[in-house]
Short mmCIF file of N, CA, C and O in Angstrom, two decimals:
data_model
loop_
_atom_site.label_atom_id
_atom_site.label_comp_id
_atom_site.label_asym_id
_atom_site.label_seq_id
_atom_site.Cartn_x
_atom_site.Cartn_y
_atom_site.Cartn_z
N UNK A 1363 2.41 1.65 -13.98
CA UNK A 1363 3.82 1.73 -13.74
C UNK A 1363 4.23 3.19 -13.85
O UNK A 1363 4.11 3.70 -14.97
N UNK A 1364 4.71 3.94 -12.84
CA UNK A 1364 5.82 4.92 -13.48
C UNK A 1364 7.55 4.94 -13.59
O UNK A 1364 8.13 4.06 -12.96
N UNK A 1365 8.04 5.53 -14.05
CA UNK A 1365 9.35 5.64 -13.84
C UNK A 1365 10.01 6.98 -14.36
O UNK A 1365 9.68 7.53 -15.40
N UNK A 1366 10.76 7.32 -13.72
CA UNK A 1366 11.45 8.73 -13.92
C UNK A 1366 13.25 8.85 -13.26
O UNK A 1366 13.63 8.52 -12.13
N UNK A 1367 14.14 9.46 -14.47
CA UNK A 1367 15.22 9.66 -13.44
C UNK A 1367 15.40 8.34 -13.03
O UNK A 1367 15.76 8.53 -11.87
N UNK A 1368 15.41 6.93 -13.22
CA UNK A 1368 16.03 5.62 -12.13
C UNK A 1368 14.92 5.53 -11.59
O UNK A 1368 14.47 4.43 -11.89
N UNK A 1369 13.95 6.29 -10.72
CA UNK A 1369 13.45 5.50 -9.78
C UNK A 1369 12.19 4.87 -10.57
O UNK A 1369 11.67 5.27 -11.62
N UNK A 1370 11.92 3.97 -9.90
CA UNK A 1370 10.70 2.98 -10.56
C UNK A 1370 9.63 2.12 -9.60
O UNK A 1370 10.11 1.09 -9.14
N UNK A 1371 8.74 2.31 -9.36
CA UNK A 1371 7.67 2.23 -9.14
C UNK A 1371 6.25 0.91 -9.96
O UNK A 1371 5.94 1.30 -11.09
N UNK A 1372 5.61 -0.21 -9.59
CA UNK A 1372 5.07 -0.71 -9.93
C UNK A 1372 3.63 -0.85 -9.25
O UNK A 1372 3.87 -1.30 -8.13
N UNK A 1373 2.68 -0.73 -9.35
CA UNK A 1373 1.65 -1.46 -9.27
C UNK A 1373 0.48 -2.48 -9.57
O UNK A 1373 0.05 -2.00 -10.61
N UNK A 1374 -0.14 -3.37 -9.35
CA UNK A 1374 -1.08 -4.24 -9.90
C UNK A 1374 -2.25 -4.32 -8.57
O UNK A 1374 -2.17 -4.59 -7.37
N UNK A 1375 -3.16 -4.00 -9.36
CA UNK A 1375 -4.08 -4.30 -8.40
C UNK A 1375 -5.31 -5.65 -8.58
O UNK A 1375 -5.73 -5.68 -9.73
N UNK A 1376 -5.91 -6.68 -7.70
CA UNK A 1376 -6.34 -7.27 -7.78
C UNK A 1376 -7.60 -7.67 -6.81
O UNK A 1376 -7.44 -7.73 -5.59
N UNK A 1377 -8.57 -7.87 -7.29
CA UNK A 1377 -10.08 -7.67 -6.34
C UNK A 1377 -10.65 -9.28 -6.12
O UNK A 1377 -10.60 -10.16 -6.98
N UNK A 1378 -11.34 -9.46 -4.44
CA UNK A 1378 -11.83 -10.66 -4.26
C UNK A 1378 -12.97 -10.33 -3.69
O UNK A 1378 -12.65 -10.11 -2.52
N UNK A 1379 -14.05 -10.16 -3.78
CA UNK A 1379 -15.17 -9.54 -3.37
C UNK A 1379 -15.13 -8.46 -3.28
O UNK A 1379 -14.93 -7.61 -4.15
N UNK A 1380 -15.44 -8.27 -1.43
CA UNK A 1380 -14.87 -6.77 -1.04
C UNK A 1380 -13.63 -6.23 -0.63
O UNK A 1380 -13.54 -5.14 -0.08
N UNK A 1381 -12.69 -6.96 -0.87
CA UNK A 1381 -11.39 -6.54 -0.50
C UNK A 1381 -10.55 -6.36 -2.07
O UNK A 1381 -10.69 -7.10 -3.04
N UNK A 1382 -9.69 -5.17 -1.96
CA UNK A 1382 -9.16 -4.81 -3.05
C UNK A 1382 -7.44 -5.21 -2.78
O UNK A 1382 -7.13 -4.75 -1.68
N UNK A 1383 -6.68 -5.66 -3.20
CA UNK A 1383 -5.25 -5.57 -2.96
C UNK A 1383 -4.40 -5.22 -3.64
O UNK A 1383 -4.32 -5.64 -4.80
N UNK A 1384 -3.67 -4.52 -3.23
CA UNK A 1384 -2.68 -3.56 -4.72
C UNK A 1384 -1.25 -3.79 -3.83
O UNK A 1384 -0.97 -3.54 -2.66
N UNK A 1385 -0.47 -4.40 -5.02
CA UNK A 1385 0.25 -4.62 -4.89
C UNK A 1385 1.69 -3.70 -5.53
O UNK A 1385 2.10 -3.85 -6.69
N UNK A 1386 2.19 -2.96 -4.72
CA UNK A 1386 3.41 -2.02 -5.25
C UNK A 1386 4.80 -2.73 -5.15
O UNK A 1386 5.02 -3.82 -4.62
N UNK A 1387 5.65 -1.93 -5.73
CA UNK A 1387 6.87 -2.83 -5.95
C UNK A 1387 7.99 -1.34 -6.26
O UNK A 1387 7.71 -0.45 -7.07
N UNK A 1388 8.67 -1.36 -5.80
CA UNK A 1388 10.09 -0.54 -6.25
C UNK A 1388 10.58 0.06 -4.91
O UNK A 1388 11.06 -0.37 -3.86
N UNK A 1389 10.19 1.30 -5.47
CA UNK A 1389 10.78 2.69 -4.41
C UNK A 1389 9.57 3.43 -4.36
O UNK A 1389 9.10 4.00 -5.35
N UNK A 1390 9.01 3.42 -3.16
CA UNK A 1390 7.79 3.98 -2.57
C UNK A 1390 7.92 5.77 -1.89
O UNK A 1390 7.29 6.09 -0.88
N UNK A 1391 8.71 6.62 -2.54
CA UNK A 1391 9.06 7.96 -2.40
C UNK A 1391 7.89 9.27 -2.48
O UNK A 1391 6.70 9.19 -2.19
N UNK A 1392 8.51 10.28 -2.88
CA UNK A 1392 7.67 11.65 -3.00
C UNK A 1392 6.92 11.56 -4.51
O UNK A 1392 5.79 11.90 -4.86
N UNK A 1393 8.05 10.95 -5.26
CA UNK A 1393 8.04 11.00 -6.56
C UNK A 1393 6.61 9.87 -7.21
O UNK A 1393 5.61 10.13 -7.88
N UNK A 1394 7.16 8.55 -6.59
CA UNK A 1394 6.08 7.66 -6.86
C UNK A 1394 4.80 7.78 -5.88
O UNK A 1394 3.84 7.08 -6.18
N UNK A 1395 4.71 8.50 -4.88
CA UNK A 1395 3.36 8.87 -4.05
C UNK A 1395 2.66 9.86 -4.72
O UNK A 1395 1.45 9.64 -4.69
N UNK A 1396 3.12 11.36 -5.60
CA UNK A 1396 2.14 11.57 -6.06
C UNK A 1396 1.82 11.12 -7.56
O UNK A 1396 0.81 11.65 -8.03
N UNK A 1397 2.42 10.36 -8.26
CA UNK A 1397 2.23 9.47 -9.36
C UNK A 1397 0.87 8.21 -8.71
O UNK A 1397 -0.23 8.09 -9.24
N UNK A 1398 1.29 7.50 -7.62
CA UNK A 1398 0.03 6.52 -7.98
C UNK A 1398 -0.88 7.03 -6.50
O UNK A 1398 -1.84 6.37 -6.11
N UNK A 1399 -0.49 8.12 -5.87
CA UNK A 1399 -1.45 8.61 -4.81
C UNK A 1399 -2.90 8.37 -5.25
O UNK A 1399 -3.75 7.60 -4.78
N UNK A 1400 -2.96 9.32 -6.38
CA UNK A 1400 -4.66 9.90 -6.95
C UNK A 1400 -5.33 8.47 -7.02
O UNK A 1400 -6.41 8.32 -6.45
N UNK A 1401 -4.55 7.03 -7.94
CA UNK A 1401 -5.37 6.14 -8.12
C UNK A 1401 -5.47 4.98 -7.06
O UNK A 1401 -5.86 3.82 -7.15
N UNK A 1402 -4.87 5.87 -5.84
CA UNK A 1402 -4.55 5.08 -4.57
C UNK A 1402 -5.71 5.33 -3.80
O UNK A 1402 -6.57 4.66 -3.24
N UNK A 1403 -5.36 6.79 -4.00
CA UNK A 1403 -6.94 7.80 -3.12
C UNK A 1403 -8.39 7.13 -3.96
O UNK A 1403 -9.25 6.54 -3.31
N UNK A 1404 -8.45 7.27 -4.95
CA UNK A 1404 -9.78 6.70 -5.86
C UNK A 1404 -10.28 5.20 -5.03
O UNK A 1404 -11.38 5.01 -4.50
N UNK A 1405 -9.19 4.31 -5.09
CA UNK A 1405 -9.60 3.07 -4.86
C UNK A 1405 -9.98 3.34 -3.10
O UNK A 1405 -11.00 2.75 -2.76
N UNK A 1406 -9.40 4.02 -2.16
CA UNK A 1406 -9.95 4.12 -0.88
C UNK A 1406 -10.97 4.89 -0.93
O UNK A 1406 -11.85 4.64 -0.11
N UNK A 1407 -11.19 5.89 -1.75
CA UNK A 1407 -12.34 6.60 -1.57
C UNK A 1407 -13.95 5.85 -1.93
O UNK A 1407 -15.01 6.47 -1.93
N UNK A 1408 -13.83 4.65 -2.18
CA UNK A 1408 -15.38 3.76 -2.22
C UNK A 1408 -15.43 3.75 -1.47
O UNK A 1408 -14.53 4.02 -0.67
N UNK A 1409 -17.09 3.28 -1.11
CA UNK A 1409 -17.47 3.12 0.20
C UNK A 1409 -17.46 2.27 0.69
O UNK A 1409 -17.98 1.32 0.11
N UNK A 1410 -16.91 2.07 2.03
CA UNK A 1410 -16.71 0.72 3.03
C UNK A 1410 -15.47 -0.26 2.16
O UNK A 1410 -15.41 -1.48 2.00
N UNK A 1411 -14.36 1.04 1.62
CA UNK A 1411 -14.02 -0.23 0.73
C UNK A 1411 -12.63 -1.17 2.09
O UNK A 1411 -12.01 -0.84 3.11
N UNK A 1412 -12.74 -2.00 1.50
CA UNK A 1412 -11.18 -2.82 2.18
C UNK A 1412 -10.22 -2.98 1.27
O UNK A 1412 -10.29 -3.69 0.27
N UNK A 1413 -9.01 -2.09 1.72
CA UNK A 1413 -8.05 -2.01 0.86
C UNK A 1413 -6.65 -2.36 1.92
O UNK A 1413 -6.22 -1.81 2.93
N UNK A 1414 -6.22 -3.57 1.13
CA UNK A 1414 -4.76 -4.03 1.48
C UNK A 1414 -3.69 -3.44 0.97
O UNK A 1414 -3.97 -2.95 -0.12
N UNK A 1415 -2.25 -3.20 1.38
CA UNK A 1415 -1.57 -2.36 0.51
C UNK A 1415 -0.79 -3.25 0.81
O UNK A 1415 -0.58 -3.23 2.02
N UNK A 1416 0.12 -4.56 -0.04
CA UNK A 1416 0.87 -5.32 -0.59
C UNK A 1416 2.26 -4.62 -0.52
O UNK A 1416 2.67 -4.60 -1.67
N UNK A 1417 3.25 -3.98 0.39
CA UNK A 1417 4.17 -3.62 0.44
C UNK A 1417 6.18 -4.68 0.41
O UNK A 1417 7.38 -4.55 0.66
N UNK A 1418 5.23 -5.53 -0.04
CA UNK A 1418 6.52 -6.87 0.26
C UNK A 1418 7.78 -6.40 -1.01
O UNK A 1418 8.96 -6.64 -0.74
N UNK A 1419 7.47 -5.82 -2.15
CA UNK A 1419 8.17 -5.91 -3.02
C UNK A 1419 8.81 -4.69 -2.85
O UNK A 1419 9.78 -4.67 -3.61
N UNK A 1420 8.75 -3.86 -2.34
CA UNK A 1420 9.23 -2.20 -1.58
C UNK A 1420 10.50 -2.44 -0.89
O UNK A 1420 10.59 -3.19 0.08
N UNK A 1421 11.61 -1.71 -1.50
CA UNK A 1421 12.76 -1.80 -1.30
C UNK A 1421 13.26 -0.34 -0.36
O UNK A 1421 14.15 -0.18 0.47
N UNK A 1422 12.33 0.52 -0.89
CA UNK A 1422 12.90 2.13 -0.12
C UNK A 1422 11.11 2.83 0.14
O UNK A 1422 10.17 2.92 -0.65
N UNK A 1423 11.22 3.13 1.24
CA UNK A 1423 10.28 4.09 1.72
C UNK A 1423 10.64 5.61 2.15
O UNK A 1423 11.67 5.81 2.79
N UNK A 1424 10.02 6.38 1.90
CA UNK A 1424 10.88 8.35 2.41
C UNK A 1424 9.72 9.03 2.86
O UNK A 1424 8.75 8.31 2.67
N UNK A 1425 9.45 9.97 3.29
CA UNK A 1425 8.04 10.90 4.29
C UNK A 1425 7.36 11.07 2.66
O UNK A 1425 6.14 10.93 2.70
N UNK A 1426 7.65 11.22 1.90
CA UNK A 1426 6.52 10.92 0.77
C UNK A 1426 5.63 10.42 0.27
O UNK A 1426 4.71 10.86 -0.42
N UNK A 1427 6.01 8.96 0.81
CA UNK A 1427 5.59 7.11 0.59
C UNK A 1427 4.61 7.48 1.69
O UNK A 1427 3.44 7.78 1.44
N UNK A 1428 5.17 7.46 3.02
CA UNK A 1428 4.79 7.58 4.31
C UNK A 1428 3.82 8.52 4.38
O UNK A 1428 3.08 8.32 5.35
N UNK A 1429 3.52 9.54 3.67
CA UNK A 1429 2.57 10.54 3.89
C UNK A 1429 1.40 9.86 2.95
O UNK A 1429 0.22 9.78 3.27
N UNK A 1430 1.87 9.47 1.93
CA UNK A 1430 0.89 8.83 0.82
C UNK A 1430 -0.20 8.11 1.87
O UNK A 1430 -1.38 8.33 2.14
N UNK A 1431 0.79 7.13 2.34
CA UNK A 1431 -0.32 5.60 2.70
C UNK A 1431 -1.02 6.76 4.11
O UNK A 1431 -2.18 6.45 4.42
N UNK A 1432 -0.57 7.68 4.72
CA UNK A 1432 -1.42 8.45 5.99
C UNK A 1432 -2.79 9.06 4.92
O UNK A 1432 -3.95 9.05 5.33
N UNK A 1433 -2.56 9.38 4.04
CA UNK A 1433 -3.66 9.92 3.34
C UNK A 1433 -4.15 8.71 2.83
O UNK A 1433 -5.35 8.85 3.04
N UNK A 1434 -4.06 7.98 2.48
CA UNK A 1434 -5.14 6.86 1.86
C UNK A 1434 -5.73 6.24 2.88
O UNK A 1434 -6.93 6.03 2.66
N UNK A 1435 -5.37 5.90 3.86
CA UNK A 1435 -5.77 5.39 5.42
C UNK A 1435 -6.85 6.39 5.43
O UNK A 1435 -7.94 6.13 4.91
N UNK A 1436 -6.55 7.80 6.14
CA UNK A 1436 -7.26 8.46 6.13
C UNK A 1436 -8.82 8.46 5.33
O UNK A 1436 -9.81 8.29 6.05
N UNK A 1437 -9.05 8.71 3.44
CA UNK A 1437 -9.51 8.68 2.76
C UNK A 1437 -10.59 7.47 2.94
O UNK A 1437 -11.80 7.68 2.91
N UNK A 1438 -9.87 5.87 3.19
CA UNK A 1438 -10.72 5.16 3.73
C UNK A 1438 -11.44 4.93 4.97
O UNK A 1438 -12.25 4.01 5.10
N UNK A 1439 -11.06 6.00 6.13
CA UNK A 1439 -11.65 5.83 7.05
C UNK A 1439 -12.60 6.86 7.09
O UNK A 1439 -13.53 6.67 7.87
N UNK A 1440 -12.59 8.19 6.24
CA UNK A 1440 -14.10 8.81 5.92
C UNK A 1440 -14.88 8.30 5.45
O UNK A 1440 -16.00 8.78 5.59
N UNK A 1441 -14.70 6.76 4.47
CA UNK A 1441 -15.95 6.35 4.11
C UNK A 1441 -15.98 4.66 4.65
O UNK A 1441 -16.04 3.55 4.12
N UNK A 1442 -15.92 5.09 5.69
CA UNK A 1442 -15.63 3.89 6.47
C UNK A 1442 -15.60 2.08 5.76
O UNK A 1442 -16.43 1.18 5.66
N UNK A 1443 -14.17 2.28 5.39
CA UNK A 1443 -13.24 1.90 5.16
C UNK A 1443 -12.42 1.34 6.19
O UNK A 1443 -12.53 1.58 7.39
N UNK A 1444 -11.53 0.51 5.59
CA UNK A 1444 -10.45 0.29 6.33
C UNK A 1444 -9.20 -0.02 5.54
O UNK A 1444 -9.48 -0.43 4.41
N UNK A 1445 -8.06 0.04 5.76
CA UNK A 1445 -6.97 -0.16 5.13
C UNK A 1445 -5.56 -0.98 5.85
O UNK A 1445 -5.05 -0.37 6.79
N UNK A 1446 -5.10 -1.94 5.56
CA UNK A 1446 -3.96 -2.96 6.10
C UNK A 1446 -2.98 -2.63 5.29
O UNK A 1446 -3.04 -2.15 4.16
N UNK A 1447 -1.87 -2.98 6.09
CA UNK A 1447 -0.39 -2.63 4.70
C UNK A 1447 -0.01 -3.80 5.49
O UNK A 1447 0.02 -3.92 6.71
N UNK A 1448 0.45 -5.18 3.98
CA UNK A 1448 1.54 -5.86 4.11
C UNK A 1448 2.94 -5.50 4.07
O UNK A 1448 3.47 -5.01 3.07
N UNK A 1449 3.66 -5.78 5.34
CA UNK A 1449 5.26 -5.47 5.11
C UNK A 1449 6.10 -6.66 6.02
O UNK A 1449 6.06 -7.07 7.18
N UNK A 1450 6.72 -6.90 5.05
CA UNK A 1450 7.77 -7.58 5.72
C UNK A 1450 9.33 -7.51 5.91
O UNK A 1450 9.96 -8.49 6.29
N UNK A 1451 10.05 -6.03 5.54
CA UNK A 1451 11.21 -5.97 5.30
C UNK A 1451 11.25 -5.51 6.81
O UNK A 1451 10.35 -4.91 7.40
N UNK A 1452 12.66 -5.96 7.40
CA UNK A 1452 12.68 -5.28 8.96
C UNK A 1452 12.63 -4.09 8.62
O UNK A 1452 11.43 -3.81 8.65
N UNK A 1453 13.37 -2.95 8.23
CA UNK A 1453 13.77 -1.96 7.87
C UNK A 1453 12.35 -0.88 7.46
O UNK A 1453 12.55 0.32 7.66
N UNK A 1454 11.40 -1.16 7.09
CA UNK A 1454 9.99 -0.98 6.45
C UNK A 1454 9.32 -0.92 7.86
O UNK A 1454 8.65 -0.03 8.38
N UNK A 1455 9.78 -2.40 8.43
CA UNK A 1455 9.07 -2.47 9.56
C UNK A 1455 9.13 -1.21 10.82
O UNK A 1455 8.27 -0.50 11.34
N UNK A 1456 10.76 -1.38 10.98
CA UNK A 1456 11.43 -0.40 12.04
C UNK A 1456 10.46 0.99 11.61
O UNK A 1456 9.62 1.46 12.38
N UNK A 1457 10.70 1.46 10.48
CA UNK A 1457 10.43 2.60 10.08
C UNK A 1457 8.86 2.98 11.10
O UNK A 1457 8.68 3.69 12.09
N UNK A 1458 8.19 2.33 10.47
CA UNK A 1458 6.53 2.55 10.85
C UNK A 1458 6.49 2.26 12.35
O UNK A 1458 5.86 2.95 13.15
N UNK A 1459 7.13 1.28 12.63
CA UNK A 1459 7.02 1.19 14.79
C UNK A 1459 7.62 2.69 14.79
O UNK A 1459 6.77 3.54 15.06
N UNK A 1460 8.54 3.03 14.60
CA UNK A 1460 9.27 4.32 15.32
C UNK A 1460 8.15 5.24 15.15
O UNK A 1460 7.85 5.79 16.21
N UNK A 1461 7.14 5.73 13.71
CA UNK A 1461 6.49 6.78 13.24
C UNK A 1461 4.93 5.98 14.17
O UNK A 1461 4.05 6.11 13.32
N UNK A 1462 4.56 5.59 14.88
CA UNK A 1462 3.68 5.02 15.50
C UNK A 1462 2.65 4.88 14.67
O UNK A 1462 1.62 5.52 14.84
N UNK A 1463 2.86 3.76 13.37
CA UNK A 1463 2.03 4.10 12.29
C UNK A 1463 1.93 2.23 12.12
O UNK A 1463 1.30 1.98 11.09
N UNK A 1464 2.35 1.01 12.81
CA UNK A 1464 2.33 -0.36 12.77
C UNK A 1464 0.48 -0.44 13.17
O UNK A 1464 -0.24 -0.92 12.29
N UNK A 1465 -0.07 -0.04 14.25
CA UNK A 1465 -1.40 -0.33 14.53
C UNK A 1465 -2.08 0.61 13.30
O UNK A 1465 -2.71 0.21 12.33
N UNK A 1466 -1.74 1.93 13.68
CA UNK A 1466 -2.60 2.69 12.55
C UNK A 1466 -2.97 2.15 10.85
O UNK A 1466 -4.01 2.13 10.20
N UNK A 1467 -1.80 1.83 10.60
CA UNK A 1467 -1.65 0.94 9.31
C UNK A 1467 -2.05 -0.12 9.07
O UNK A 1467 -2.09 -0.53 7.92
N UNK A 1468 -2.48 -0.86 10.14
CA UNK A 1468 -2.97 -2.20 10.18
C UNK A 1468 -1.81 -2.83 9.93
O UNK A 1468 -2.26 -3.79 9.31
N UNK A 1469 -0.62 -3.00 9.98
CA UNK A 1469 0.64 -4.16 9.24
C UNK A 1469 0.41 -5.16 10.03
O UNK A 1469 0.26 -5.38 11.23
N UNK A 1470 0.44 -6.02 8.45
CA UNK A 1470 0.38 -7.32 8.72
C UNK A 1470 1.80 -7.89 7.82
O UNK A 1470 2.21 -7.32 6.81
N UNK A 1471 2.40 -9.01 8.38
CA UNK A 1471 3.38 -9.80 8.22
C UNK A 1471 3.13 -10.35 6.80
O UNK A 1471 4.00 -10.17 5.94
N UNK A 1472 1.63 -11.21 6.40
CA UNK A 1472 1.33 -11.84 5.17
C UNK A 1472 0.02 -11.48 4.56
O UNK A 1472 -0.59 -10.53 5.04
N UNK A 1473 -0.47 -12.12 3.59
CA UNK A 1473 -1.54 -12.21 3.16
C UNK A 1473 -2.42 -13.08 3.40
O UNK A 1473 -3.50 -13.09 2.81
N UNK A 1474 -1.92 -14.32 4.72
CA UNK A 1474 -2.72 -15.26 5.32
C UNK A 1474 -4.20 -14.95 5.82
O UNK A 1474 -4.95 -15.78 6.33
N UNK A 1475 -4.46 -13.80 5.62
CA UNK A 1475 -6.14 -13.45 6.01
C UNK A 1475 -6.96 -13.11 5.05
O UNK A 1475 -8.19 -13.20 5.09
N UNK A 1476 -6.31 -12.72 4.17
CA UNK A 1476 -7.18 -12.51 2.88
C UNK A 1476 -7.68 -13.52 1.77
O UNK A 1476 -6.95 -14.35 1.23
N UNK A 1477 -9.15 -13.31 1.47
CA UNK A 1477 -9.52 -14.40 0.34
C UNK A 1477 -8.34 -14.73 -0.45
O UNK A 1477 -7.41 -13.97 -0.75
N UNK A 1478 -8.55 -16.27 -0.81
CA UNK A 1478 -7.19 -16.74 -1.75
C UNK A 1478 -7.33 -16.03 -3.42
O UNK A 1478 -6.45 -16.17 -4.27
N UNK A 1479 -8.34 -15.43 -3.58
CA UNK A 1479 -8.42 -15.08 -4.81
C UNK A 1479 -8.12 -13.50 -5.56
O UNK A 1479 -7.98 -13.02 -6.68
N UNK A 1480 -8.13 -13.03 -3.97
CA UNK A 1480 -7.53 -11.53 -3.94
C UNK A 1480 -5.77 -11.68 -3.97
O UNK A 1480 -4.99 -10.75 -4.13
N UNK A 1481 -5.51 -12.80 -3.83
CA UNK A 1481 -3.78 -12.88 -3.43
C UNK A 1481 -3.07 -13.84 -4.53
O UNK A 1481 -1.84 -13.96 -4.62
N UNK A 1482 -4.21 -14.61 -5.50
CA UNK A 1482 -3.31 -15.06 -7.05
C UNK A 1482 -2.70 -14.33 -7.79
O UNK A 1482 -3.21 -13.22 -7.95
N UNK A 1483 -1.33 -14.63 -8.57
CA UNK A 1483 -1.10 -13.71 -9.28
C UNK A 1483 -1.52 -14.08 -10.27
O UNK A 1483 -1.99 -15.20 -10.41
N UNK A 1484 -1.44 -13.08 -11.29
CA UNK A 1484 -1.78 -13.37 -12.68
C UNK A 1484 -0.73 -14.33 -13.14
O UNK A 1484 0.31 -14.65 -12.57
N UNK A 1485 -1.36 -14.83 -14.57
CA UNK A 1485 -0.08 -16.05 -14.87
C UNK A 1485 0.24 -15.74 -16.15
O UNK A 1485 1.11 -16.38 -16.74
#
């Protein structure tokens, strides 16, 4: 978790084989990109890893957020990798069609493709 100043930021991450899914939650900014970037970059930087990025609980995105997930994409596609971002807010959505970043990103609508065990929450 970070938080600073109001804004607030969550993550949880959760693993089903080879797919990793991290799930963020708040305000996805400059502030919270380089706070959970590094352990964003770590988890893409395995090899061949598959990393989902759980964006449903994301209320605000800014070229910070947006630069974050271009570098973790990135990061996983040197070690060939791949990386999906769940989003479902229109607004989240609009954003990424306009920045031609919906294919690049992989966005997907749900978590309907992923093992059911990567997508339980804790209880």
């Amino acid at each position: 978790m970070c938080e600073d100043s109001g804004l607030f930021c969550e993550i949880e991450v959760r693993e089903a084989g080879t797919v990793t899914v991290v799930e963020l939650s708040g305000e996805l900014d400059l502030w919270a990109g380089m706070r959970l970037g590094p352990a964003l970059m770590r988890l893409a930087g395995r090899p061949a890893a598959d990393l989902v990025l759980d964006l449903r609980q994301v209320g605000f995105l800014d070229c910070g957020g947006i630069g974050m997930l271009c570098r973790v994409r990135n990061q996983a596609l040197a070690r060939n990798g791949r990386l999906r971002v769940v989003v479902d807010s229109p607004l989240l959505l609009r954003t990424l069609r306009i920045l031609g970043l919906e294919g690049p990103l992989g966005v997907m609508p749900g978590l309907d493709r992923i093992p059911a065990q990567a997508v339980e929450t804790s209880g």
